[in-house]
């Protein structure tokens, strides 16, 4: 059979990554990355999406006619059937008719999915989840997202929002979460939660080398790693706190769902080995012995590309 190419796009609050992917092998043929940090609202997001696809097509000799589909993973709630991004606080969009807009311009069949869902498809097909049929993917980034795979299929839930591990309540009297609730895992264990806690402590007068490392503009995973390596007290305490809460959340998933495999991904997991190792240790210590002993943990293998690779395969998932 001839090689088939599709475009996969990962559109989030800080960047849009688009790639032409060989559907058979997951190989990236061409890619374009643009920033979306300042591009908020329906009009601007639609423009940067279309411009990025244009830019991508211009970088390759593969003709538009050879592209079988465009798949887009979006950070938000999606209506897969109609191709509409219903709501995304990250890019400040509501009811954006993604499928219609893209198909009108490029005349290529277009499919959409949630960002965690497409990353999971990528990992299941070409990454850490290959060969497993019951698993969970958990990504620790700006938020904490996850998806559940059962018998090789992603469980989307009745209204399509299954797998919201970030909003598992780990402390009923706890911190306010972005969803409006109290004590959600995301309010303790996401990269942004850790950042907020560190900045809050510094504001109150605690000393941390992260002040010099980051100039307090934005704290990156690299800065956090450097501070941990230097045994910085403030950073170490909030990272450890996040690991403890992640353990609670992941152990709850292990006890409830009993997956064969848990794939962990996202910047902190990919960038800080100790974070990955201690998170697993914390989850194993807090889960039931039968789950603790039987669950395999793996790091996401496609890194930044799990989303675009998975998105390029959406057409096979939407049959
Ligand atoms: Zn929440």
GROMACS .gro file of N, CA and C in nm, residues 31 38 43 79 122 130 141 151 154 162 191 197-198 207 209 214 220 233 249 252 267 270 274 294 306 311:
model
   78
   31UNK      N    1   0.758   2.007   0.979
   31UNK     CA    2   0.689   2.063   1.096
   31UNK      C    3   0.705   2.214   1.103
   38UNK      N    4  -0.005   3.505   2.285
   38UNK     CA    5  -0.078   3.633   2.275
   38UNK      C    6  -0.200   3.622   2.184
   43UNK      N    7  -1.122   3.476   1.653
   43UNK     CA    8  -1.070   3.527   1.526
   43UNK      C    9  -0.920   3.504   1.512
   79UNK      N   10  -1.664   1.919   2.046
   79UNK     CA   11  -1.773   1.843   1.986
   79UNK      C   12  -1.712   1.776   1.864
  122UNK      N   13  -0.131   0.897   1.992
  122UNK     CA   14   0.009   0.892   1.947
  122UNK      C   15   0.089   0.790   2.027
  130UNK      N   16   0.227   0.110   2.298
  130UNK     CA   17   0.218   0.007   2.193
  130UNK      C   18   0.206  -0.132   2.255
  141UNK      N   19   0.125   1.922   3.305
  141UNK     CA   20   0.173   2.043   3.238
  141UNK      C   21   0.112   2.164   3.304
  151UNK      N   22  -0.976  -0.173   2.653
  151UNK     CA   23  -0.985  -0.262   2.537
  151UNK      C   24  -0.941  -0.190   2.409
  154UNK      N   25  -1.041   0.464   2.358
  154UNK     CA   26  -1.041   0.573   2.456
  154UNK      C   27  -1.182   0.590   2.509
  162UNK      N   28  -1.464   1.230   3.019
  162UNK     CA   29  -1.403   1.132   3.110
  162UNK      C   30  -1.253   1.152   3.121
  191UNK      N   31   0.221   2.224   3.681
  191UNK     CA   32   0.339   2.310   3.676
  191UNK      C   33   0.303   2.451   3.720
  197UNK      N   34   0.297   2.869   4.384
  197UNK     CA   35   0.339   2.849   4.523
  197UNK      C   36   0.479   2.905   4.547
  198UNK      N   37   0.568   2.879   4.453
  198UNK     CA   38   0.706   2.928   4.469
  198UNK      C   39   0.707   3.082   4.470
  207UNK      N   40   1.373   3.309   5.068
  207UNK     CA   41   1.482   3.319   4.970
  207UNK      C   42   1.489   3.191   4.887
  209UNK      N   43   1.695   3.039   4.504
  209UNK     CA   44   1.783   3.073   4.391
  209UNK      C   45   1.704   3.088   4.262
  214UNK      N   46   1.546   3.264   3.715
  214UNK     CA   47   1.436   3.295   3.623
  214UNK      C   48   1.413   3.445   3.607
  220UNK      N   49   1.068   2.812   3.431
  220UNK     CA   50   1.060   2.698   3.340
  220UNK      C   51   1.098   2.570   3.414
  233UNK      N   52   1.556   2.507   4.913
  233UNK     CA   53   1.455   2.463   5.008
  233UNK      C   54   1.312   2.492   4.961
  249UNK      N   55  -0.365   1.122   4.372
  249UNK     CA   56  -0.450   1.119   4.251
  249UNK      C   57  -0.427   0.993   4.170
  252UNK      N   58  -0.553   0.677   4.337
  252UNK     CA   59  -0.699   0.665   4.326
  252UNK      C   60  -0.738   0.605   4.191
  267UNK      N   61   0.605   1.825   3.069
  267UNK     CA   62   0.737   1.886   3.090
  267UNK      C   63   0.811   1.840   3.214
  270UNK      N   64   0.916   1.473   3.172
  270UNK     CA   65   1.020   1.454   3.069
  270UNK      C   66   1.152   1.519   3.111
  274UNK      N   67   1.403   1.271   3.855
  274UNK     CA   68   1.368   1.247   3.994
  274UNK      C   69   1.216   1.269   4.018
  294UNK      N   70   0.104  -0.456   4.042
  294UNK     CA   71   0.079  -0.503   3.906
  294UNK      C   72   0.087  -0.393   3.799
  306UNK      N   73   0.385   1.358   2.061
  306UNK     CA   74   0.275   1.262   2.076
  306UNK      C   75   0.143   1.323   2.027
  311UNK      N   76  -0.289   1.325   1.646
  311UNK     CA   77  -0.389   1.404   1.573
  311UNK      C   78  -0.393   1.362   1.426
   0.00000   0.00000   0.00000
